[in-house]
Structures are given as structure tokens and as C-alpha cells.
Amino acid sequence: MTASAAPTTEASGAGAPGIRPVYEIRRLRTAAERAEAAALVQDRQRWLTARGLAVPTLVDVPKKFGDPQTPSVGLFEDGLLLACMIPQVLDDLYWDAGPCLFLEHIHTLPGHPDDLARLITLWASDCAARLDLPLVRAEMLALGDLLAEPLAGLLRRRVDLGWDLRGAGPGRNGDRAARLDLRAEHRSGLRALIGCYVDLHPTPIGRVS
């Protein structure tokens, strides 16, 4: 895989002067924010384990979010971190050819009343469209049968949100994963809901393996 020549996103705030978005997506800039993200990942992993769902075995995800070299971003509401992930612009992904916005290690705050998966889906499809990318791609850890609960329920939810399930196989970090993609779509008015303050650049060749 090689870096694409896709443009960067433009940092975009509210849709009109004086209107502050309800949520914002931005880089995790400080050590405190990175530590908060690592703690959120640990909380999410405990939540998954308690429900019989798998967590990564071949990569230390909390440590990854604590690393200042990781290009991680967070979804915030009034300063509260609701979700974190690592978005990357790739020329192609080993399980499907073509450029995409790849969302790696998506983790949401357990028990939060807002539909965080829907918010991330809306933002990601709009972000990819602004980058002139056709698709968003993501992986979900899937060590068992995709049709067996409780994993099947999580996958159905993603499909209901507009994601397409592309089977399963080795993930980028080695564990078996379900493969998902989402069509890019410009979403008029989204900036009033989610302010995007992230500049995404094509991932350097040495960073995509």
C-alpha cells in the first residue's frame, strides 16, 4: 500500500456564524487527552469482555492511544471525550483495492446515551466525501462466527447505519476481523451538529503496514 495524493480535509466548524456545533472531532493534542483516550479504550474493552465479545490480543491498543506519535482523534461534547479512533487516508487496503478513509481502533464510551456509532458514521462519510475519497473502511474484531450473537448484533447495527459487511479475515493487526465499508456522502448541515477540526493527510508509506 502506498500513500495517495488525496487532498487534506479542511478544518470546519459551525455551519453559520455564532452557532457552535454540539460535538467536535479533533486531534488528541495533550498528554492528558491521550491518557483519557487510553482509559476510555480500557473501559470499552472491559465492557466488551463482560458481554462475551473479543478484544485485541496482538496489539496493546490503550498504549497505542497513549503514544504521542499516534495520529489519534477524539469525538468530544463540551470537553468530554466520547469516542476515539485513528483515521488514515490510504491508497488501498490489503483486503480491497482503491483509496479510502480507514478508521482504525474505533472505541466509544460505554453506556453513553447518545448514538455514538451513528455520529461517527455521519462524520466519516462526510469527511471522506470532502477528501474526494469514495469509501470509508473499518474493521471490527471478529474471532467467532459472524452470524452468532453477540457479535451478529453489533454487525447488524453497523449495517443498519449504512455500512456494508465484506466478510472477515486477518485484520491489520493480525487478529481476525469483520471488514466493513461505507460510501462517502456529502451531508449538508452536518457542521451544525459535528464540527470537524482535523486535517487528514495521505499516510506515509512507512506508516500503513
JSON list of C-alpha atoms in Angstrom, two decimals:
[
{"chain": "A", "resi": 1, "resn": "MET", "atom": "CA", "xyz": [0.00, 0.00, 0.00]},
{"chain": "A", "resi": 2, "resn": "THR", "atom": "CA", "xyz": [1.20, 3.48, -0.80]},
{"chain": "A", "resi": 3, "resn": "ALA", "atom": "CA", "xyz": [0.18, 6.95, 0.15]},
{"chain": "A", "resi": 4, "resn": "SER", "atom": "CA", "xyz": [-2.41, 8.57, -2.07]},
{"chain": "A", "resi": 5, "resn": "ALA", "atom": "CA", "xyz": [-2.38, 12.09, -3.43]},
{"chain": "A", "resi": 6, "resn": "ALA", "atom": "CA", "xyz": [-5.76, 12.90, -1.93]},
{"chain": "A", "resi": 7, "resn": "PRO", "atom": "CA", "xyz": [-6.25, 16.42, -0.61]},
{"chain": "A", "resi": 8, "resn": "THR", "atom": "CA", "xyz": [-6.44, 17.13, 3.07]},
{"chain": "A", "resi": 9, "resn": "THR", "atom": "CA", "xyz": [-9.68, 17.92, 4.81]},
{"chain": "A", "resi": 10, "resn": "GLU", "atom": "CA", "xyz": [-10.31, 21.49, 5.75]},
{"chain": "A", "resi": 11, "resn": "ALA", "atom": "CA", "xyz": [-10.97, 22.15, 9.41]},
{"chain": "A", "resi": 12, "resn": "SER", "atom": "CA", "xyz": [-14.65, 23.03, 9.54]},
{"chain": "A", "resi": 13, "resn": "GLY", "atom": "CA", "xyz": [-16.60, 24.36, 12.45]},
{"chain": "A", "resi": 14, "resn": "ALA", "atom": "CA", "xyz": [-20.17, 25.54, 12.73]},
{"chain": "A", "resi": 15, "resn": "GLY", "atom": "CA", "xyz": [-22.42, 25.87, 9.73]},
{"chain": "A", "resi": 16, "resn": "ALA", "atom": "CA", "xyz": [-23.16, 29.54, 10.44]},
{"chain": "A", "resi": 17, "resn": "PRO", "atom": "CA", "xyz": [-21.55, 32.32, 12.47]},
{"chain": "A", "resi": 18, "resn": "GLY", "atom": "CA", "xyz": [-22.47, 32.18, 16.13]},
{"chain": "A", "resi": 19, "resn": "ILE", "atom": "CA", "xyz": [-23.63, 28.56, 16.00]},
{"chain": "A", "resi": 20, "resn": "ARG", "atom": "CA", "xyz": [-21.47, 26.19, 17.99]},
{"chain": "A", "resi": 21, "resn": "PRO", "atom": "CA", "xyz": [-21.60, 22.51, 16.99]},
{"chain": "A", "resi": 22, "resn": "VAL", "atom": "CA", "xyz": [-22.94, 20.10, 19.59]},
{"chain": "A", "resi": 23, "resn": "TYR", "atom": "CA", "xyz": [-19.96, 17.78, 19.05]},
{"chain": "A", "resi": 24, "resn": "GLU", "atom": "CA", "xyz": [-16.45, 18.22, 17.72]},
{"chain": "A", "resi": 25, "resn": "ILE", "atom": "CA", "xyz": [-13.88, 15.87, 16.27]},
{"chain": "A", "resi": 26, "resn": "ARG", "atom": "CA", "xyz": [-10.26, 16.93, 16.73]},
{"chain": "A", "resi": 27, "resn": "ARG", "atom": "CA", "xyz": [-6.79, 15.62, 17.39]},
{"chain": "A", "resi": 28, "resn": "LEU", "atom": "CA", "xyz": [-5.85, 14.36, 20.83]},
{"chain": "A", "resi": 29, "resn": "ARG", "atom": "CA", "xyz": [-3.31, 17.08, 21.48]},
{"chain": "A", "resi": 30, "resn": "THR", "atom": "CA", "xyz": [-2.18, 16.76, 25.09]},
{"chain": "A", "resi": 31, "resn": "ALA", "atom": "CA", "xyz": [-0.81, 14.01, 27.30]},
{"chain": "A", "resi": 32, "resn": "ALA", "atom": "CA", "xyz": [-3.95, 14.33, 29.43]},
{"chain": "A", "resi": 33, "resn": "GLU", "atom": "CA", "xyz": [-6.22, 13.79, 26.42]},
{"chain": "A", "resi": 34, "resn": "ARG", "atom": "CA", "xyz": [-4.18, 10.80, 25.28]},
{"chain": "A", "resi": 35, "resn": "ALA", "atom": "CA", "xyz": [-4.35, 9.32, 28.78]},
{"chain": "A", "resi": 36, "resn": "GLU", "atom": "CA", "xyz": [-8.12, 9.87, 28.79]},
{"chain": "A", "resi": 37, "resn": "ALA", "atom": "CA", "xyz": [-8.38, 8.06, 25.46]},
{"chain": "A", "resi": 38, "resn": "ALA", "atom": "CA", "xyz": [-6.30, 5.14, 26.75]},
{"chain": "A", "resi": 39, "resn": "ALA", "atom": "CA", "xyz": [-8.60, 4.90, 29.79]},
{"chain": "A", "resi": 40, "resn": "LEU", "atom": "CA", "xyz": [-11.68, 5.01, 27.53]},
{"chain": "A", "resi": 41, "resn": "VAL", "atom": "CA", "xyz": [-10.26, 2.13, 25.48]},
{"chain": "A", "resi": 42, "resn": "GLN", "atom": "CA", "xyz": [-9.68, 0.10, 28.63]},
{"chain": "A", "resi": 43, "resn": "ASP", "atom": "CA", "xyz": [-13.24, 0.78, 29.79]},
{"chain": "A", "resi": 44, "resn": "ARG", "atom": "CA", "xyz": [-14.58, -0.27, 26.40]},
{"chain": "A", "resi": 45, "resn": "GLN", "atom": "CA", "xyz": [-12.50, -3.45, 26.40]},
{"chain": "A", "resi": 46, "resn": "ARG", "atom": "CA", "xyz": [-13.85, -4.38, 29.84]},
{"chain": "A", "resi": 47, "resn": "TRP", "atom": "CA", "xyz": [-17.38, -3.71, 28.56]},
{"chain": "A", "resi": 48, "resn": "LEU", "atom": "CA", "xyz": [-16.79, -5.98, 25.55]},
{"chain": "A", "resi": 49, "resn": "THR", "atom": "CA", "xyz": [-15.25, -8.76, 27.65]},
{"chain": "A", "resi": 50, "resn": "ALA", "atom": "CA", "xyz": [-18.18, -8.70, 30.08]},
{"chain": "A", "resi": 51, "resn": "ARG", "atom": "CA", "xyz": [-20.52, -9.33, 27.14]},
{"chain": "A", "resi": 52, "resn": "GLY", "atom": "CA", "xyz": [-18.56, -12.17, 25.64]},
{"chain": "A", "resi": 53, "resn": "LEU", "atom": "CA", "xyz": [-17.02, -10.10, 22.85]},
{"chain": "A", "resi": 54, "resn": "ALA", "atom": "CA", "xyz": [-13.37, -10.31, 21.86]},
{"chain": "A", "resi": 55, "resn": "VAL", "atom": "CA", "xyz": [-10.69, -7.70, 22.42]},
{"chain": "A", "resi": 56, "resn": "PRO", "atom": "CA", "xyz": [-7.36, -7.45, 20.56]},
{"chain": "A", "resi": 57, "resn": "THR", "atom": "CA", "xyz": [-4.69, -9.93, 21.58]},
{"chain": "A", "resi": 58, "resn": "LEU", "atom": "CA", "xyz": [-1.84, -8.94, 19.27]},
{"chain": "A", "resi": 59, "resn": "VAL", "atom": "CA", "xyz": [-1.66, -5.19, 19.89]},
{"chain": "A", "resi": 60, "resn": "ASP", "atom": "CA", "xyz": [-1.78, -3.03, 23.04]},
{"chain": "A", "resi": 61, "resn": "VAL", "atom": "CA", "xyz": [-4.47, -0.57, 21.96]},
{"chain": "A", "resi": 62, "resn": "PRO", "atom": "CA", "xyz": [-4.50, 1.59, 25.14]},
{"chain": "A", "resi": 63, "resn": "LYS", "atom": "CA", "xyz": [-0.73, 2.02, 24.81]},
{"chain": "A", "resi": 64, "resn": "LYS", "atom": "CA", "xyz": [-1.19, 2.98, 21.16]},
{"chain": "A", "resi": 65, "resn": "PHE", "atom": "CA", "xyz": [-3.58, 5.79, 22.10]},
{"chain": "A", "resi": 66, "resn": "GLY", "atom": "CA", "xyz": [-1.19, 6.97, 24.79]},
{"chain": "A", "resi": 67, "resn": "ASP", "atom": "CA", "xyz": [1.63, 7.34, 22.26]},
{"chain": "A", "resi": 68, "resn": "PRO", "atom": "CA", "xyz": [2.06, 10.96, 21.09]},
{"chain": "A", "resi": 69, "resn": "GLN", "atom": "CA", "xyz": [3.20, 9.63, 17.69]},
{"chain": "A", "resi": 70, "resn": "THR", "atom": "CA", "xyz": [-0.21, 8.03, 17.06]},
{"chain": "A", "resi": 71, "resn": "PRO", "atom": "CA", "xyz": [-2.40, 10.30, 14.86]},
{"chain": "A", "resi": 72, "resn": "SER", "atom": "CA", "xyz": [-5.47, 9.71, 17.01]},
{"chain": "A", "resi": 73, "resn": "VAL", "atom": "CA", "xyz": [-8.60, 11.86, 17.15]},
{"chain": "A", "resi": 74, "resn": "GLY", "atom": "CA", "xyz": [-11.47, 12.17, 19.59]},
{"chain": "A", "resi": 75, "resn": "LEU", "atom": "CA", "xyz": [-15.18, 12.89, 19.47]},
{"chain": "A", "resi": 76, "resn": "PHE", "atom": "CA", "xyz": [-15.95, 15.45, 22.17]},
{"chain": "A", "resi": 77, "resn": "GLU", "atom": "CA", "xyz": [-19.05, 17.03, 23.68]},
{"chain": "A", "resi": 78, "resn": "ASP", "atom": "CA", "xyz": [-18.40, 20.05, 25.92]},
{"chain": "A", "resi": 79, "resn": "GLY", "atom": "CA", "xyz": [-14.87, 18.80, 26.54]},
{"chain": "A", "resi": 80, "resn": "LEU", "atom": "CA", "xyz": [-15.93, 15.24, 27.41]},
{"chain": "A", "resi": 81, "resn": "LEU", "atom": "CA", "xyz": [-14.28, 12.54, 25.32]},
{"chain": "A", "resi": 82, "resn": "LEU", "atom": "CA", "xyz": [-16.99, 10.27, 23.92]},
{"chain": "A", "resi": 83, "resn": "ALA", "atom": "CA", "xyz": [-15.01, 8.24, 21.40]},
{"chain": "A", "resi": 84, "resn": "CYS", "atom": "CA", "xyz": [-11.55, 7.89, 19.93]},
{"chain": "A", "resi": 85, "resn": "MET", "atom": "CA", "xyz": [-10.13, 6.40, 16.75]},
{"chain": "A", "resi": 86, "resn": "ILE", "atom": "CA", "xyz": [-7.19, 6.57, 14.34]},
{"chain": "A", "resi": 87, "resn": "PRO", "atom": "CA", "xyz": [-8.27, 7.84, 10.89]},
{"chain": "A", "resi": 88, "resn": "GLN", "atom": "CA", "xyz": [-5.91, 7.41, 7.94]},
{"chain": "A", "resi": 89, "resn": "VAL", "atom": "CA", "xyz": [-6.07, 8.17, 4.23]},
{"chain": "A", "resi": 90, "resn": "LEU", "atom": "CA", "xyz": [-4.84, 5.09, 2.32]},
{"chain": "A", "resi": 91, "resn": "ASP", "atom": "CA", "xyz": [-4.30, 4.35, -1.35]},
{"chain": "A", "resi": 92, "resn": "ASP", "atom": "CA", "xyz": [-5.67, 0.87, -0.79]},
{"chain": "A", "resi": 93, "resn": "LEU", "atom": "CA", "xyz": [-6.26, -1.69, 1.92]},
{"chain": "A", "resi": 94, "resn": "TYR", "atom": "CA", "xyz": [-4.94, -5.22, 1.56]},
{"chain": "A", "resi": 95, "resn": "TRP", "atom": "CA", "xyz": [-8.46, -6.71, 1.54]},
{"chain": "A", "resi": 96, "resn": "ASP", "atom": "CA", "xyz": [-9.85, -4.26, -1.01]},
{"chain": "A", "resi": 97, "resn": "ALA", "atom": "CA", "xyz": [-8.24, -2.06, -3.63]},
{"chain": "A", "resi": 98, "resn": "GLY", "atom": "CA", "xyz": [-8.80, 1.64, -4.08]},
{"chain": "A", "resi": 99, "resn": "PRO", "atom": "CA", "xyz": [-8.35, 4.76, -1.95]},
{"chain": "A", "resi": 100, "resn": "CYS", "atom": "CA", "xyz": [-10.28, 5.12, 1.29]},
{"chain": "A", "resi": 101, "resn": "LEU", "atom": "CA", "xyz": [-10.56, 6.80, 4.65]},
{"chain": "A", "resi": 102, "resn": "PHE", "atom": "CA", "xyz": [-9.65, 3.98, 7.04]},
{"chain": "A", "resi": 103, "resn": "LEU", "atom": "CA", "xyz": [-10.87, 4.20, 10.64]},
{"chain": "A", "resi": 104, "resn": "GLU", "atom": "CA", "xyz": [-8.71, 2.09, 12.91]},
{"chain": "A", "resi": 105, "resn": "HIS", "atom": "CA", "xyz": [-9.40, 1.17, 16.54]},
{"chain": "A", "resi": 106, "resn": "ILE", "atom": "CA", "xyz": [-12.78, 2.88, 16.94]},
{"chain": "A", "resi": 107, "resn": "HIS", "atom": "CA", "xyz": [-13.76, 2.92, 20.62]},
{"chain": "A", "resi": 108, "resn": "THR", "atom": "CA", "xyz": [-16.82, 4.56, 22.16]},
{"chain": "A", "resi": 109, "resn": "LEU", "atom": "CA", "xyz": [-17.62, 5.44, 25.76]},
{"chain": "A", "resi": 110, "resn": "PRO", "atom": "CA", "xyz": [-19.64, 2.56, 27.25]},
{"chain": "A", "resi": 111, "resn": "GLY", "atom": "CA", "xyz": [-23.14, 3.37, 28.43]},
{"chain": "A", "resi": 112, "resn": "HIS", "atom": "CA", "xyz": [-23.36, 6.84, 26.89]},
{"chain": "A", "resi": 113, "resn": "PRO", "atom": "CA", "xyz": [-26.96, 7.69, 25.89]},
{"chain": "A", "resi": 114, "resn": "ASP", "atom": "CA", "xyz": [-26.06, 9.30, 22.55]},
{"chain": "A", "resi": 115, "resn": "ASP", "atom": "CA", "xyz": [-25.82, 7.13, 19.44]},
{"chain": "A", "resi": 116, "resn": "LEU", "atom": "CA", "xyz": [-22.08, 7.46, 19.07]},
{"chain": "A", "resi": 117, "resn": "ALA", "atom": "CA", "xyz": [-21.78, 4.91, 16.25]},
{"chain": "A", "resi": 118, "resn": "ARG", "atom": "CA", "xyz": [-24.25, 6.94, 14.21]},
{"chain": "A", "resi": 119, "resn": "LEU", "atom": "CA", "xyz": [-22.35, 10.19, 14.85]},
{"chain": "A", "resi": 120, "resn": "ILE", "atom": "CA", "xyz": [-19.07, 8.61, 13.76]},
{"chain": "A", "resi": 121, "resn": "THR", "atom": "CA", "xyz": [-20.75, 7.18, 10.66]},
{"chain": "A", "resi": 122, "resn": "LEU", "atom": "CA", "xyz": [-22.17, 10.57, 9.65]},
{"chain": "A", "resi": 123, "resn": "TRP", "atom": "CA", "xyz": [-18.86, 12.33, 10.20]},
{"chain": "A", "resi": 124, "resn": "ALA", "atom": "CA", "xyz": [-16.79, 9.68, 8.42]},
{"chain": "A", "resi": 125, "resn": "SER", "atom": "CA", "xyz": [-18.92, 9.55, 5.27]},
{"chain": "A", "resi": 126, "resn": "ASP", "atom": "CA", "xyz": [-18.91, 13.36, 5.01]},
{"chain": "A", "resi": 127, "resn": "CYS", "atom": "CA", "xyz": [-15.19, 13.58, 5.74]},
{"chain": "A", "resi": 128, "resn": "ALA", "atom": "CA", "xyz": [-14.38, 11.04, 3.02]},
{"chain": "A", "resi": 129, "resn": "ALA", "atom": "CA", "xyz": [-16.54, 12.95, 0.54]},
{"chain": "A", "resi": 130, "resn": "ARG", "atom": "CA", "xyz": [-14.70, 16.21, 1.34]},
{"chain": "A", "resi": 131, "resn": "LEU", "atom": "CA", "xyz": [-11.43, 14.35, 0.70]},
{"chain": "A", "resi": 132, "resn": "ASP", "atom": "CA", "xyz": [-12.76, 13.14, -2.68]},
{"chain": "A", "resi": 133, "resn": "LEU", "atom": "CA", "xyz": [-12.49, 9.55, -1.45]},
{"chain": "A", "resi": 134, "resn": "PRO", "atom": "CA", "xyz": [-15.17, 7.05, -2.49]},
{"chain": "A", "resi": 135, "resn": "LEU", "atom": "CA", "xyz": [-15.28, 4.95, 0.67]},
{"chain": "A", "resi": 136, "resn": "VAL", "atom": "CA", "xyz": [-14.72, 4.70, 4.39]},
{"chain": "A", "resi": 137, "resn": "ARG", "atom": "CA", "xyz": [-13.36, 1.35, 5.57]},
{"chain": "A", "resi": 138, "resn": "ALA", "atom": "CA", "xyz": [-13.12, -0.14, 9.04]},
{"chain": "A", "resi": 139, "resn": "GLU", "atom": "CA", "xyz": [-12.57, -3.43, 10.81]},
{"chain": "A", "resi": 140, "resn": "MET", "atom": "CA", "xyz": [-14.34, -4.96, 13.81]},
{"chain": "A", "resi": 141, "resn": "LEU", "atom": "CA", "xyz": [-12.66, -7.71, 15.81]},
{"chain": "A", "resi": 142, "resn": "ALA", "atom": "CA", "xyz": [-14.45, -10.98, 14.99]},
{"chain": "A", "resi": 143, "resn": "LEU", "atom": "CA", "xyz": [-12.89, -14.11, 16.43]},
{"chain": "A", "resi": 144, "resn": "GLY", "atom": "CA", "xyz": [-16.13, -16.10, 16.16]},
{"chain": "A", "resi": 145, "resn": "ASP", "atom": "CA", "xyz": [-18.98, -16.74, 13.73]},
{"chain": "A", "resi": 146, "resn": "LEU", "atom": "CA", "xyz": [-20.28, -13.50, 12.19]},
{"chain": "A", "resi": 147, "resn": "LEU", "atom": "CA", "xyz": [-23.84, -14.86, 12.46]},
{"chain": "A", "resi": 148, "resn": "ALA", "atom": "CA", "xyz": [-23.59, -15.76, 16.15]},
{"chain": "A", "resi": 149, "resn": "GLU", "atom": "CA", "xyz": [-24.61, -13.43, 18.96]},
{"chain": "A", "resi": 150, "resn": "PRO", "atom": "CA", "xyz": [-23.48, -11.14, 20.44]},
{"chain": "A", "resi": 151, "resn": "LEU", "atom": "CA", "xyz": [-21.19, -10.24, 17.52]},
{"chain": "A", "resi": 152, "resn": "ALA", "atom": "CA", "xyz": [-24.02, -10.54, 14.99]},
{"chain": "A", "resi": 153, "resn": "GLY", "atom": "CA", "xyz": [-25.99, -7.85, 16.83]},
{"chain": "A", "resi": 154, "resn": "LEU", "atom": "CA", "xyz": [-23.13, -5.36, 16.63]},
{"chain": "A", "resi": 155, "resn": "LEU", "atom": "CA", "xyz": [-22.66, -6.07, 12.93]},
{"chain": "A", "resi": 156, "resn": "ARG", "atom": "CA", "xyz": [-26.38, -5.70, 12.21]},
{"chain": "A", "resi": 157, "resn": "ARG", "atom": "CA", "xyz": [-26.27, -2.30, 13.88]},
{"chain": "A", "resi": 158, "resn": "ARG", "atom": "CA", "xyz": [-23.43, -1.21, 11.59]},
{"chain": "A", "resi": 159, "resn": "VAL", "atom": "CA", "xyz": [-25.34, -2.46, 8.55]},
{"chain": "A", "resi": 160, "resn": "ASP", "atom": "CA", "xyz": [-28.43, -0.55, 9.72]},
{"chain": "A", "resi": 161, "resn": "LEU", "atom": "CA", "xyz": [-26.28, 2.60, 9.81]},
{"chain": "A", "resi": 162, "resn": "GLY", "atom": "CA", "xyz": [-25.29, 2.13, 6.17]},
{"chain": "A", "resi": 163, "resn": "TRP", "atom": "CA", "xyz": [-22.11, 0.07, 6.39]},
{"chain": "A", "resi": 164, "resn": "ASP", "atom": "CA", "xyz": [-21.64, -2.92, 4.06]},
{"chain": "A", "resi": 165, "resn": "LEU", "atom": "CA", "xyz": [-20.19, -6.12, 5.51]},
{"chain": "A", "resi": 166, "resn": "ARG", "atom": "CA", "xyz": [-17.42, -7.51, 3.30]},
{"chain": "A", "resi": 167, "resn": "GLY", "atom": "CA", "xyz": [-16.76, -10.77, 5.11]},
{"chain": "A", "resi": 168, "resn": "ALA", "atom": "CA", "xyz": [-13.96, -11.48, 7.56]},
{"chain": "A", "resi": 169, "resn": "GLY", "atom": "CA", "xyz": [-10.27, -12.28, 7.55]},
{"chain": "A", "resi": 170, "resn": "PRO", "atom": "CA", "xyz": [-6.99, -11.26, 9.16]},
{"chain": "A", "resi": 171, "resn": "GLY", "atom": "CA", "xyz": [-7.12, -7.67, 10.35]},
{"chain": "A", "resi": 172, "resn": "ARG", "atom": "CA", "xyz": [-4.35, -5.12, 10.00]},
{"chain": "A", "resi": 173, "resn": "ASN", "atom": "CA", "xyz": [-3.14, -6.01, 13.50]},
{"chain": "A", "resi": 174, "resn": "GLY", "atom": "CA", "xyz": [-3.25, -9.78, 12.94]},
{"chain": "A", "resi": 175, "resn": "ASP", "atom": "CA", "xyz": [-6.47, -10.72, 14.74]},
{"chain": "A", "resi": 176, "resn": "ARG", "atom": "CA", "xyz": [-9.43, -11.94, 12.67]},
{"chain": "A", "resi": 177, "resn": "ALA", "atom": "CA", "xyz": [-11.77, -9.05, 11.88]},
{"chain": "A", "resi": 178, "resn": "ALA", "atom": "CA", "xyz": [-15.03, -8.30, 10.10]},
{"chain": "A", "resi": 179, "resn": "ARG", "atom": "CA", "xyz": [-14.44, -5.97, 7.15]},
{"chain": "A", "resi": 180, "resn": "LEU", "atom": "CA", "xyz": [-16.79, -3.04, 6.62]},
{"chain": "A", "resi": 181, "resn": "ASP", "atom": "CA", "xyz": [-17.08, -0.22, 4.15]},
{"chain": "A", "resi": 182, "resn": "LEU", "atom": "CA", "xyz": [-19.29, 2.85, 3.84]},
{"chain": "A", "resi": 183, "resn": "ARG", "atom": "CA", "xyz": [-19.98, 5.07, 0.84]},
{"chain": "A", "resi": 184, "resn": "ALA", "atom": "CA", "xyz": [-18.74, 8.64, 1.06]},
{"chain": "A", "resi": 185, "resn": "GLU", "atom": "CA", "xyz": [-21.54, 11.19, 1.08]},
{"chain": "A", "resi": 186, "resn": "HIS", "atom": "CA", "xyz": [-21.64, 14.96, 1.43]},
{"chain": "A", "resi": 187, "resn": "ARG", "atom": "CA", "xyz": [-24.00, 15.75, 4.30]},
{"chain": "A", "resi": 188, "resn": "SER", "atom": "CA", "xyz": [-25.37, 19.26, 4.13]},
{"chain": "A", "resi": 189, "resn": "GLY", "atom": "CA", "xyz": [-25.83, 20.87, 7.51]},
{"chain": "A", "resi": 190, "resn": "LEU", "atom": "CA", "xyz": [-23.71, 18.35, 9.42]},
{"chain": "A", "resi": 191, "resn": "ARG", "atom": "CA", "xyz": [-21.36, 21.09, 10.62]},
{"chain": "A", "resi": 192, "resn": "ALA", "atom": "CA", "xyz": [-24.08, 22.43, 12.89]},
{"chain": "A", "resi": 193, "resn": "LEU", "atom": "CA", "xyz": [-24.03, 19.04, 14.66]},
{"chain": "A", "resi": 194, "resn": "ILE", "atom": "CA", "xyz": [-20.40, 17.96, 14.38]},
{"chain": "A", "resi": 195, "resn": "GLY", "atom": "CA", "xyz": [-17.52, 20.39, 13.99]},
{"chain": "A", "resi": 196, "resn": "CYS", "atom": "CA", "xyz": [-14.51, 18.82, 12.29]},
{"chain": "A", "resi": 197, "resn": "TYR", "atom": "CA", "xyz": [-11.12, 20.23, 13.28]},
{"chain": "A", "resi": 198, "resn": "VAL", "atom": "CA", "xyz": [-8.92, 17.52, 11.75]},
{"chain": "A", "resi": 199, "resn": "ASP", "atom": "CA", "xyz": [-6.55, 17.87, 8.80]},
{"chain": "A", "resi": 200, "resn": "LEU", "atom": "CA", "xyz": [-6.05, 14.43, 7.28]},
{"chain": "A", "resi": 201, "resn": "HIS", "atom": "CA", "xyz": [-3.09, 13.80, 5.00]},
{"chain": "A", "resi": 202, "resn": "PRO", "atom": "CA", "xyz": [-2.19, 10.72, 2.96]},
{"chain": "A", "resi": 203, "resn": "THR", "atom": "CA", "xyz": [-0.48, 8.21, 5.23]},
{"chain": "A", "resi": 204, "resn": "PRO", "atom": "CA", "xyz": [3.29, 7.93, 4.63]},
{"chain": "A", "resi": 205, "resn": "ILE", "atom": "CA", "xyz": [4.36, 4.65, 3.09]},
{"chain": "A", "resi": 206, "resn": "GLY", "atom": "CA", "xyz": [6.12, 3.51, 6.23]},
{"chain": "A", "resi": 207, "resn": "ARG", "atom": "CA", "xyz": [3.05, 4.01, 8.41]},
{"chain": "A", "resi": 208, "resn": "VAL", "atom": "CA", "xyz": [0.49, 1.77, 6.68]},
{"chain": "A", "resi": 209, "resn": "SER", "atom": "CA", "xyz": [1.80, -1.72, 7.43]}
]
